[in-house]
Amino acid sequence: RLLCPLLSLRFSLGGCSGAAMPKGTGRIVIDPFTNGLLTTLFGLEVVAVFAVLLALPGALPAGCPLTGPQAFAALAVTCLALFPLIGLVKLIAGHACALLSRTALAHLGDPVAKVKTRNKLRDQSWQLTIHSAMTALEAYILFVDGGGEHWLDDYRSLWTPHPHQQVNSKRSVHLLYLLQMAIWIVTCASHRFLEERHKDYVMMYVHHLVTIALFALSYGFNFVRIGTAVIFLHDSSDIVIDLLKMANYLKLEGRRGGFLVEGTFAATLGVWAYT
């Protein structure tokens, strides 16, 4: 949670965000060296993750019911399946929000009439979809599947025995980790190659790279219990942030907008304080 604000402060103070908007162009220009460096790091991360799964099956966490090749195949297939899913979600959301903007929100001046705003809303719709879906899946795995996890009621069990000695044999937990890694690999690739560039392009690129590294390292070092709990808290709390951003894009503020921006902002503060 602190990474993006800290990076934003660092970039703003140092004047080296790696992204600039030349006057009068309305177009974000990314420093080629910075972009190339981050893209190289992304490629190395992806190669390393797949190589470890395929060539070093002993690197899988203790109790993992999957073999290295099975984990490799699951991650690869999920990555390939996510690309068309992202496109479909964004396509549906784009048309739905444009229709909503022209009709029900016409009194607000058709808030997503601009292509740039509509693209931002489409991108955020994917984030809302994935955060909501993953929160539901994680809640099922943690609280329902196999009778739930006993360590949710005793937080000391997250760390005892030491994660290196813990054995987590529930298949759904390992598939969840692979699914999350696939989501962030695809999200990073989409950010680099498909999505429209924004002023926070470099900051978010770094965020995605760090997130992939955190998933890979926490899985490889068997911090699966605490990692799963953190994933659940992170995804569930991000839902209100997605709603806040979308409400802002749709100009749903003040009395005319039903105070949705203000309401979701207050909810965001409350959720972040709780989680």
PDB file of C-alpha atoms in Angstrom:
ATOM      1  CA  ARG A   1       0.000   0.000   0.000  1.00  0.00           C
ATOM      2  CA  LEU A   2       2.844   2.376   0.736  1.00  0.00           C
ATOM      3  CA  LEU A   3       4.788   1.621  -2.436  1.00  0.00           C
ATOM      4  CA  CYS A   4       2.826   3.762  -4.893  1.00  0.00           C
ATOM      5  CA  PRO A   5       2.603   6.892  -2.691  1.00  0.00           C
ATOM      6  CA  LEU A   6       6.297   6.637  -1.844  1.00  0.00           C
ATOM      7  CA  LEU A   7       7.271   6.198  -5.475  1.00  0.00           C
ATOM      8  CA  SER A   8       5.048   9.081  -6.467  1.00  0.00           C
ATOM      9  CA  LEU A   9       6.746  11.301  -3.886  1.00  0.00           C
ATOM     10  CA  ARG A  10      10.205  10.167  -4.984  1.00  0.00           C
ATOM     11  CA  PHE A  11       9.479  10.817  -8.642  1.00  0.00           C
ATOM     12  CA  SER A  12       7.866  14.194  -8.015  1.00  0.00           C
ATOM     13  CA  LEU A  13      10.711  15.404  -5.793  1.00  0.00           C
ATOM     14  CA  GLY A  14      13.365  14.063  -8.109  1.00  0.00           C
ATOM     15  CA  GLY A  15      11.681  15.256 -11.259  1.00  0.00           C
ATOM     16  CA  CYS A  16      12.330  11.910 -12.943  1.00  0.00           C
ATOM     17  CA  SER A  17       9.006  10.157 -13.295  1.00  0.00           C
ATOM     18  CA  GLY A  18      10.036   8.742 -16.643  1.00  0.00           C
ATOM     19  CA  ALA A  19       6.793  10.074 -18.144  1.00  0.00           C
ATOM     20  CA  ALA A  20       6.108  13.534 -19.510  1.00  0.00           C
ATOM     21  CA  MET A  21       3.424  15.289 -21.489  1.00  0.00           C
ATOM     22  CA  PRO A  22       4.806  17.799 -24.040  1.00  0.00           C
ATOM     23  CA  LYS A  23       2.782  20.970 -24.102  1.00  0.00           C
ATOM     24  CA  GLY A  24      -0.036  20.997 -26.597  1.00  0.00           C
ATOM     25  CA  THR A  25       0.242  17.307 -27.503  1.00  0.00           C
ATOM     26  CA  GLY A  26      -1.994  15.718 -24.853  1.00  0.00           C
ATOM     27  CA  ARG A  27       0.189  12.616 -25.238  1.00  0.00           C
ATOM     28  CA  ILE A  28       2.272  10.899 -22.593  1.00  0.00           C
ATOM     29  CA  VAL A  29       5.902  10.339 -23.626  1.00  0.00           C
ATOM     30  CA  ILE A  30       7.874   7.695 -21.732  1.00  0.00           C
ATOM     31  CA  ASP A  31      11.630   7.889 -21.314  1.00  0.00           C
ATOM     32  CA  PRO A  32      12.959   5.105 -23.623  1.00  0.00           C
ATOM     33  CA  PHE A  33      15.737   4.032 -21.245  1.00  0.00           C
ATOM     34  CA  THR A  34      13.365   3.731 -18.277  1.00  0.00           C
ATOM     35  CA  ASN A  35      10.788   1.884 -20.351  1.00  0.00           C
ATOM     36  CA  GLY A  36      13.394  -0.457 -21.775  1.00  0.00           C
ATOM     37  CA  LEU A  37      14.872  -1.187 -18.363  1.00  0.00           C
ATOM     38  CA  LEU A  38      11.490  -1.980 -16.816  1.00  0.00           C
ATOM     39  CA  THR A  39      10.489  -4.133 -19.794  1.00  0.00           C
ATOM     40  CA  THR A  40      13.751  -6.082 -19.515  1.00  0.00           C
ATOM     41  CA  LEU A  41      13.130  -6.645 -15.808  1.00  0.00           C
ATOM     42  CA  PHE A  42       9.601  -7.804 -16.587  1.00  0.00           C
ATOM     43  CA  GLY A  43      10.872 -10.293 -19.149  1.00  0.00           C
ATOM     44  CA  LEU A  44      13.471 -11.639 -16.740  1.00  0.00           C
ATOM     45  CA  GLU A  45      10.854 -12.035 -14.014  1.00  0.00           C
ATOM     46  CA  VAL A  46       8.514 -14.001 -16.257  1.00  0.00           C
ATOM     47  CA  VAL A  47      11.295 -16.236 -17.578  1.00  0.00           C
ATOM     48  CA  ALA A  48      12.557 -16.862 -14.041  1.00  0.00           C
ATOM     49  CA  VAL A  49       9.104 -17.814 -12.730  1.00  0.00           C
ATOM     50  CA  PHE A  50       8.406 -20.284 -15.537  1.00  0.00           C
ATOM     51  CA  ALA A  51      11.962 -21.673 -15.491  1.00  0.00           C
ATOM     52  CA  VAL A  52      11.842 -22.384 -11.770  1.00  0.00           C
ATOM     53  CA  LEU A  53       8.493 -24.170 -12.064  1.00  0.00           C
ATOM     54  CA  LEU A  54       9.704 -26.316 -14.956  1.00  0.00           C
ATOM     55  CA  ALA A  55      13.336 -26.964 -14.076  1.00  0.00           C
ATOM     56  CA  LEU A  56      13.345 -26.839 -10.270  1.00  0.00           C
ATOM     57  CA  PRO A  57      10.313 -28.794  -9.008  1.00  0.00           C
ATOM     58  CA  GLY A  58      11.942 -28.963  -5.567  1.00  0.00           C
ATOM     59  CA  ALA A  59      11.404 -25.210  -5.290  1.00  0.00           C
ATOM     60  CA  LEU A  60       7.657 -25.696  -4.856  1.00  0.00           C
ATOM     61  CA  PRO A  61       6.349 -25.208  -1.289  1.00  0.00           C
ATOM     62  CA  ALA A  62       6.175 -28.179   1.048  1.00  0.00           C
ATOM     63  CA  GLY A  63       2.984 -30.161   0.595  1.00  0.00           C
ATOM     64  CA  CYS A  64       2.232 -28.786  -2.866  1.00  0.00           C
ATOM     65  CA  PRO A  65       0.047 -31.395  -4.599  1.00  0.00           C
ATOM     66  CA  LEU A  66       1.212 -30.208  -8.032  1.00  0.00           C
ATOM     67  CA  THR A  67       4.346 -31.239  -9.864  1.00  0.00           C
ATOM     68  CA  GLY A  68       6.589 -28.629 -11.430  1.00  0.00           C
ATOM     69  CA  PRO A  69       5.320 -29.281 -14.987  1.00  0.00           C
ATOM     70  CA  GLN A  70       1.704 -29.198 -13.755  1.00  0.00           C
ATOM     71  CA  ALA A  71       2.264 -25.827 -12.078  1.00  0.00           C
ATOM     72  CA  PHE A  72       4.025 -24.571 -15.227  1.00  0.00           C
ATOM     73  CA  ALA A  73       1.105 -25.655 -17.418  1.00  0.00           C
ATOM     74  CA  ALA A  74      -1.498 -24.190 -15.054  1.00  0.00           C
ATOM     75  CA  LEU A  75       0.265 -20.812 -15.001  1.00  0.00           C
ATOM     76  CA  ALA A  76       0.781 -20.752 -18.771  1.00  0.00           C
ATOM     77  CA  VAL A  77      -2.809 -21.712 -19.623  1.00  0.00           C
ATOM     78  CA  THR A  78      -4.201 -19.164 -17.165  1.00  0.00           C
ATOM     79  CA  CYS A  79      -2.055 -16.388 -18.631  1.00  0.00           C
ATOM     80  CA  LEU A  80      -3.260 -17.204 -22.147  1.00  0.00           C
ATOM     81  CA  ALA A  81      -6.902 -17.365 -21.040  1.00  0.00           C
ATOM     82  CA  LEU A  82      -6.769 -14.021 -19.247  1.00  0.00           C
ATOM     83  CA  PHE A  83      -5.878 -11.936 -22.314  1.00  0.00           C
ATOM     84  CA  PRO A  84      -9.191 -12.458 -24.151  1.00  0.00           C
ATOM     85  CA  LEU A  85     -11.057 -12.201 -20.848  1.00  0.00           C
ATOM     86  CA  ILE A  86      -9.575  -8.757 -20.217  1.00  0.00           C
ATOM     87  CA  GLY A  87     -10.601  -7.647 -23.700  1.00  0.00           C
ATOM     88  CA  LEU A  88     -14.137  -8.957 -23.259  1.00  0.00           C
ATOM     89  CA  VAL A  89     -14.635  -7.286 -19.869  1.00  0.00           C
ATOM     90  CA  LYS A  90     -13.320  -3.964 -21.135  1.00  0.00           C
ATOM     91  CA  LEU A  91     -15.430  -4.143 -24.289  1.00  0.00           C
ATOM     92  CA  ILE A  92     -18.650  -4.797 -22.367  1.00  0.00           C
ATOM     93  CA  ALA A  93     -17.834  -2.199 -19.711  1.00  0.00           C
ATOM     94  CA  GLY A  94     -16.958   0.409 -22.316  1.00  0.00           C
ATOM     95  CA  HIS A  95     -20.262   0.062 -24.151  1.00  0.00           C
ATOM     96  CA  ALA A  96     -22.287  -0.168 -20.932  1.00  0.00           C
ATOM     97  CA  CYS A  97     -20.688   2.914 -19.383  1.00  0.00           C
ATOM     98  CA  ALA A  98     -20.995   4.911 -22.611  1.00  0.00           C
ATOM     99  CA  LEU A  99     -24.700   4.076 -22.771  1.00  0.00           C
ATOM    100  CA  LEU A 100     -25.162   4.955 -19.103  1.00  0.00           C
ATOM    101  CA  SER A 101     -23.305   8.237 -19.608  1.00  0.00           C
ATOM    102  CA  ARG A 102     -25.461   9.273 -22.583  1.00  0.00           C
ATOM    103  CA  THR A 103     -28.764   8.377 -20.923  1.00  0.00           C
ATOM    104  CA  ALA A 104     -29.041   8.161 -17.134  1.00  0.00           C
ATOM    105  CA  LEU A 105     -26.101  10.520 -16.588  1.00  0.00           C
ATOM    106  CA  ALA A 106     -26.894  12.981 -19.365  1.00  0.00           C
ATOM    107  CA  HIS A 107     -27.764  15.586 -16.721  1.00  0.00           C
ATOM    108  CA  LEU A 108     -24.100  15.447 -15.653  1.00  0.00           C
ATOM    109  CA  GLY A 109     -22.946  16.359 -19.144  1.00  0.00           C
ATOM    110  CA  ASP A 110     -22.209  12.889 -20.540  1.00  0.00           C
ATOM    111  CA  PRO A 111     -19.173  12.365 -18.240  1.00  0.00           C
ATOM    112  CA  VAL A 112     -17.414   9.727 -20.371  1.00  0.00           C
ATOM    113  CA  ALA A 113     -17.880  11.424 -23.724  1.00  0.00           C
ATOM    114  CA  LYS A 114     -14.106  11.875 -23.997  1.00  0.00           C
ATOM    115  CA  VAL A 115     -12.239   8.844 -25.297  1.00  0.00           C
ATOM    116  CA  LYS A 116      -9.501   9.215 -22.678  1.00  0.00           C
ATOM    117  CA  THR A 117     -12.006   9.144 -19.807  1.00  0.00           C
ATOM    118  CA  ARG A 118     -13.814   6.200 -21.363  1.00  0.00           C
ATOM    119  CA  ASN A 119     -10.539   4.281 -21.653  1.00  0.00           C
ATOM    120  CA  LYS A 120      -9.728   4.956 -18.006  1.00  0.00           C
ATOM    121  CA  LEU A 121     -13.159   3.674 -17.030  1.00  0.00           C
ATOM    122  CA  ARG A 122     -12.692   0.536 -19.146  1.00  0.00           C
ATOM    123  CA  ASP A 123      -9.323  -0.193 -17.555  1.00  0.00           C
ATOM    124  CA  GLN A 124     -10.761   0.320 -14.077  1.00  0.00           C
ATOM    125  CA  SER A 125     -13.682  -1.976 -14.846  1.00  0.00           C
ATOM    126  CA  TRP A 126     -11.226  -4.828 -15.312  1.00  0.00           C
ATOM    127  CA  GLN A 127      -9.646  -4.074 -11.946  1.00  0.00           C
ATOM    128  CA  LEU A 128     -13.073  -4.058 -10.284  1.00  0.00           C
ATOM    129  CA  THR A 129     -13.999  -7.342 -11.956  1.00  0.00           C
ATOM    130  CA  ILE A 130     -10.815  -9.140 -10.969  1.00  0.00           C
ATOM    131  CA  HIS A 131     -10.757  -7.789  -7.404  1.00  0.00           C
ATOM    132  CA  SER A 132     -14.397  -8.783  -6.849  1.00  0.00           C
ATOM    133  CA  ALA A 133     -13.993 -12.240  -8.393  1.00  0.00           C
ATOM    134  CA  MET A 134     -10.773 -12.970  -6.514  1.00  0.00           C
ATOM    135  CA  THR A 135     -12.216 -11.775  -3.213  1.00  0.00           C
ATOM    136  CA  ALA A 136     -15.129 -14.201  -3.612  1.00  0.00           C
ATOM    137  CA  LEU A 137     -12.767 -17.052  -4.539  1.00  0.00           C
ATOM    138  CA  GLU A 138     -10.391 -16.303  -1.672  1.00  0.00           C
ATOM    139  CA  ALA A 139     -13.256 -16.130   0.821  1.00  0.00           C
ATOM    140  CA  TYR A 140     -14.432 -19.550  -0.371  1.00  0.00           C
ATOM    141  CA  ILE A 141     -10.957 -21.069  -0.100  1.00  0.00           C
ATOM    142  CA  LEU A 142     -10.222 -19.558   3.304  1.00  0.00           C
ATOM    143  CA  PHE A 143     -13.597 -19.994   5.006  1.00  0.00           C
ATOM    144  CA  VAL A 144     -15.457 -22.809   3.220  1.00  0.00           C
ATOM    145  CA  ASP A 145     -13.257 -25.171   1.195  1.00  0.00           C
ATOM    146  CA  GLY A 146     -12.182 -28.159   3.284  1.00  0.00           C
ATOM    147  CA  GLY A 147     -13.838 -26.688   6.363  1.00  0.00           C
ATOM    148  CA  GLY A 148     -11.854 -23.474   6.189  1.00  0.00           C
ATOM    149  CA  GLU A 149      -8.391 -22.686   7.516  1.00  0.00           C
ATOM    150  CA  HIS A 150      -7.819 -23.138  11.255  1.00  0.00           C
ATOM    151  CA  TRP A 151      -5.052 -20.525  11.315  1.00  0.00           C
ATOM    152  CA  LEU A 152      -7.546 -17.765  10.565  1.00  0.00           C
ATOM    153  CA  ASP A 153      -8.806 -18.141  14.148  1.00  0.00           C
ATOM    154  CA  ASP A 154      -5.310 -18.248  15.649  1.00  0.00           C
ATOM    155  CA  TYR A 155      -3.051 -15.680  14.054  1.00  0.00           C
ATOM    156  CA  ARG A 156       0.013 -17.189  15.729  1.00  0.00           C
ATOM    157  CA  SER A 157      -0.469 -20.177  13.450  1.00  0.00           C
ATOM    158  CA  LEU A 158       0.419 -17.943  10.530  1.00  0.00           C
ATOM    159  CA  TRP A 159       3.989 -18.003  11.792  1.00  0.00           C
ATOM    160  CA  THR A 160       4.215 -21.174  13.886  1.00  0.00           C
ATOM    161  CA  PRO A 161       5.778 -23.378  12.905  1.00  0.00           C
ATOM    162  CA  HIS A 162       8.088 -21.182  10.869  1.00  0.00           C
ATOM    163  CA  PRO A 163       6.822 -20.856   7.268  1.00  0.00           C
ATOM    164  CA  HIS A 164       9.785 -22.938   6.064  1.00  0.00           C
ATOM    165  CA  GLN A 165       8.460 -25.867   8.133  1.00  0.00           C
ATOM    166  CA  GLN A 166       4.772 -25.405   7.328  1.00  0.00           C
ATOM    167  CA  VAL A 167       3.011 -27.933   5.101  1.00  0.00           C
ATOM    168  CA  ASN A 168       0.102 -26.629   3.020  1.00  0.00           C
ATOM    169  CA  SER A 169      -1.374 -29.446   0.986  1.00  0.00           C
ATOM    170  CA  LYS A 170      -4.739 -27.969  -0.016  1.00  0.00           C
ATOM    171  CA  ARG A 171      -4.759 -27.831  -3.806  1.00  0.00           C
ATOM    172  CA  SER A 172      -6.989 -24.750  -4.014  1.00  0.00           C
ATOM    173  CA  VAL A 173      -4.472 -22.619  -2.087  1.00  0.00           C
ATOM    174  CA  HIS A 174      -1.682 -23.446  -4.536  1.00  0.00           C
ATOM    175  CA  LEU A 175      -3.921 -22.893  -7.549  1.00  0.00           C
ATOM    176  CA  LEU A 176      -4.915 -19.532  -6.046  1.00  0.00           C
ATOM    177  CA  TYR A 177      -1.268 -18.489  -5.878  1.00  0.00           C
ATOM    178  CA  LEU A 178      -0.673 -19.523  -9.490  1.00  0.00           C
ATOM    179  CA  LEU A 179      -3.834 -17.710 -10.571  1.00  0.00           C
ATOM    180  CA  GLN A 180      -2.705 -14.539  -8.820  1.00  0.00           C
ATOM    181  CA  MET A 181       0.733 -14.729 -10.427  1.00  0.00           C
ATOM    182  CA  ALA A 182      -0.915 -15.160 -13.826  1.00  0.00           C
ATOM    183  CA  ILE A 183      -3.189 -12.167 -13.203  1.00  0.00           C
ATOM    184  CA  TRP A 184      -0.273  -9.907 -12.353  1.00  0.00           C
ATOM    185  CA  ILE A 185       1.890 -11.132 -15.226  1.00  0.00           C
ATOM    186  CA  VAL A 186      -0.942 -10.434 -17.656  1.00  0.00           C
ATOM    187  CA  THR A 187      -1.789  -7.128 -15.954  1.00  0.00           C
ATOM    188  CA  CYS A 188       1.826  -6.033 -16.317  1.00  0.00           C
ATOM    189  CA  ALA A 189       1.938  -7.097 -19.974  1.00  0.00           C
ATOM    190  CA  SER A 190      -1.319  -5.270 -20.649  1.00  0.00           C
ATOM    191  CA  HIS A 191       0.019  -2.175 -18.893  1.00  0.00           C
ATOM    192  CA  ARG A 192       3.150  -2.240 -21.045  1.00  0.00           C
ATOM    193  CA  PHE A 193       1.771  -3.195 -24.439  1.00  0.00           C
ATOM    194  CA  LEU A 194      -2.003  -2.645 -24.577  1.00  0.00           C
ATOM    195  CA  GLU A 195      -3.314   0.052 -22.254  1.00  0.00           C
ATOM    196  CA  GLU A 196      -3.270   3.793 -22.824  1.00  0.00           C
ATOM    197  CA  ARG A 197      -0.346   5.539 -21.124  1.00  0.00           C
ATOM    198  CA  HIS A 198      -1.037   7.733 -18.097  1.00  0.00           C
ATOM    199  CA  LYS A 199       1.158  10.016 -16.015  1.00  0.00           C
ATOM    200  CA  ASP A 200       1.657   7.263 -13.437  1.00  0.00           C
ATOM    201  CA  TYR A 201       2.786   4.770 -16.108  1.00  0.00           C
ATOM    202  CA  VAL A 202       6.287   4.235 -14.668  1.00  0.00           C
ATOM    203  CA  MET A 203       5.089   4.137 -11.066  1.00  0.00           C
ATOM    204  CA  MET A 204       2.456   1.510 -11.862  1.00  0.00           C
ATOM    205  CA  TYR A 205       4.942  -0.467 -13.963  1.00  0.00           C
ATOM    206  CA  VAL A 206       7.255  -0.674 -10.933  1.00  0.00           C
ATOM    207  CA  HIS A 207       4.255  -1.600  -8.767  1.00  0.00           C
ATOM    208  CA  HIS A 208       3.401  -4.525 -11.049  1.00  0.00           C
ATOM    209  CA  LEU A 209       7.011  -5.757 -11.148  1.00  0.00           C
ATOM    210  CA  VAL A 210       7.296  -5.653  -7.358  1.00  0.00           C
ATOM    211  CA  THR A 211       3.950  -7.440  -6.974  1.00  0.00           C
ATOM    212  CA  ILE A 212       5.027 -10.285  -9.270  1.00  0.00           C
ATOM    213  CA  ALA A 213       8.272 -10.607  -7.314  1.00  0.00           C
ATOM    214  CA  LEU A 214       6.381 -10.690  -3.999  1.00  0.00           C
ATOM    215  CA  PHE A 215       4.082 -13.455  -5.218  1.00  0.00           C
ATOM    216  CA  ALA A 216       6.928 -15.526  -6.629  1.00  0.00           C
ATOM    217  CA  LEU A 217       9.208 -15.130  -3.598  1.00  0.00           C
ATOM    218  CA  SER A 218       6.493 -15.666  -0.975  1.00  0.00           C
ATOM    219  CA  TYR A 219       5.393 -18.818  -2.803  1.00  0.00           C
ATOM    220  CA  GLY A 220       8.919 -20.110  -3.310  1.00  0.00           C
ATOM    221  CA  PHE A 221       9.852 -19.537   0.348  1.00  0.00           C
ATOM    222  CA  ASN A 222       6.569 -21.100   1.510  1.00  0.00           C
ATOM    223  CA  PHE A 223       5.033 -18.000   3.098  1.00  0.00           C
ATOM    224  CA  VAL A 224       1.730 -19.380   1.815  1.00  0.00           C
ATOM    225  CA  ARG A 225      -0.438 -18.918   4.908  1.00  0.00           C
ATOM    226  CA  ILE A 226       0.359 -15.280   5.564  1.00  0.00           C
ATOM    227  CA  GLY A 227       0.512 -14.664   1.827  1.00  0.00           C
ATOM    228  CA  THR A 228      -3.008 -15.956   1.272  1.00  0.00           C
ATOM    229  CA  ALA A 229      -4.352 -13.814   4.113  1.00  0.00           C
ATOM    230  CA  VAL A 230      -2.618 -10.723   2.709  1.00  0.00           C
ATOM    231  CA  ILE A 231      -3.970 -11.437  -0.772  1.00  0.00           C
ATOM    232  CA  PHE A 232      -7.507 -11.627   0.607  1.00  0.00           C
ATOM    233  CA  LEU A 233      -7.184  -8.367   2.538  1.00  0.00           C
ATOM    234  CA  HIS A 234      -5.598  -6.606  -0.427  1.00  0.00           C
ATOM    235  CA  ASP A 235      -8.174  -7.692  -3.020  1.00  0.00           C
ATOM    236  CA  SER A 236     -11.193  -7.078  -0.803  1.00  0.00           C
ATOM    237  CA  SER A 237     -10.063  -3.581   0.188  1.00  0.00           C
ATOM    238  CA  ASP A 238      -9.297  -2.638  -3.421  1.00  0.00           C
ATOM    239  CA  ILE A 239     -12.934  -3.077  -4.438  1.00  0.00           C
ATOM    240  CA  VAL A 240     -13.954   0.216  -2.822  1.00  0.00           C
ATOM    241  CA  ILE A 241     -10.982   1.962  -4.435  1.00  0.00           C
ATOM    242  CA  ASP A 242     -12.123   0.739  -7.860  1.00  0.00           C
ATOM    243  CA  LEU A 243     -15.653   1.969  -7.149  1.00  0.00           C
ATOM    244  CA  LEU A 244     -14.281   5.337  -6.005  1.00  0.00           C
ATOM    245  CA  LYS A 245     -12.289   5.809  -9.212  1.00  0.00           C
ATOM    246  CA  MET A 246     -15.203   4.770 -11.426  1.00  0.00           C
ATOM    247  CA  ALA A 247     -17.615   7.049  -9.564  1.00  0.00           C
ATOM    248  CA  ASN A 248     -15.142   9.888 -10.033  1.00  0.00           C
ATOM    249  CA  TYR A 249     -14.836   9.231 -13.775  1.00  0.00           C
ATOM    250  CA  LEU A 250     -18.643   9.263 -14.006  1.00  0.00           C
ATOM    251  CA  LYS A 251     -18.776  12.544 -12.024  1.00  0.00           C
ATOM    252  CA  LEU A 252     -21.120  11.041  -9.438  1.00  0.00           C
ATOM    253  CA  GLU A 253     -20.364  13.686  -6.846  1.00  0.00           C
ATOM    254  CA  GLY A 254     -22.487  16.111  -4.888  1.00  0.00           C
ATOM    255  CA  ARG A 255     -26.252  16.063  -4.785  1.00  0.00           C
ATOM    256  CA  ARG A 256     -26.615  15.591  -8.543  1.00  0.00           C
ATOM    257  CA  GLY A 257     -24.419  12.513  -8.431  1.00  0.00           C
ATOM    258  CA  GLY A 258     -25.943  11.043  -5.305  1.00  0.00           C
ATOM    259  CA  PHE A 259     -22.777  11.760  -3.281  1.00  0.00           C
ATOM    260  CA  LEU A 260     -21.305   8.495  -4.542  1.00  0.00           C
ATOM    261  CA  VAL A 261     -17.783   9.867  -4.825  1.00  0.00           C
ATOM    262  CA  GLU A 262     -17.919  11.193  -1.279  1.00  0.00           C
ATOM    263  CA  GLY A 263     -19.498   7.975   0.005  1.00  0.00           C
ATOM    264  CA  THR A 264     -16.955   5.661  -1.626  1.00  0.00           C
ATOM    265  CA  PHE A 265     -14.118   7.897  -0.441  1.00  0.00           C
ATOM    266  CA  ALA A 266     -15.329   7.580   3.148  1.00  0.00           C
ATOM    267  CA  ALA A 267     -15.733   3.831   2.671  1.00  0.00           C
ATOM    268  CA  THR A 268     -12.175   3.610   1.336  1.00  0.00           C
ATOM    269  CA  LEU A 269     -10.790   5.322   4.422  1.00  0.00           C
ATOM    270  CA  GLY A 270     -12.775   3.012   6.681  1.00  0.00           C
ATOM    271  CA  VAL A 271     -11.772  -0.167   4.845  1.00  0.00           C
ATOM    272  CA  TRP A 272      -8.110   0.801   4.731  1.00  0.00           C
ATOM    273  CA  ALA A 273      -8.116   1.595   8.449  1.00  0.00           C
ATOM    274  CA  TYR A 274      -9.742  -1.759   9.222  1.00  0.00           C
ATOM    275  CA  THR A 275      -7.543  -3.887   6.969  1.00  0.00           C
TER     276      THR A 275
END
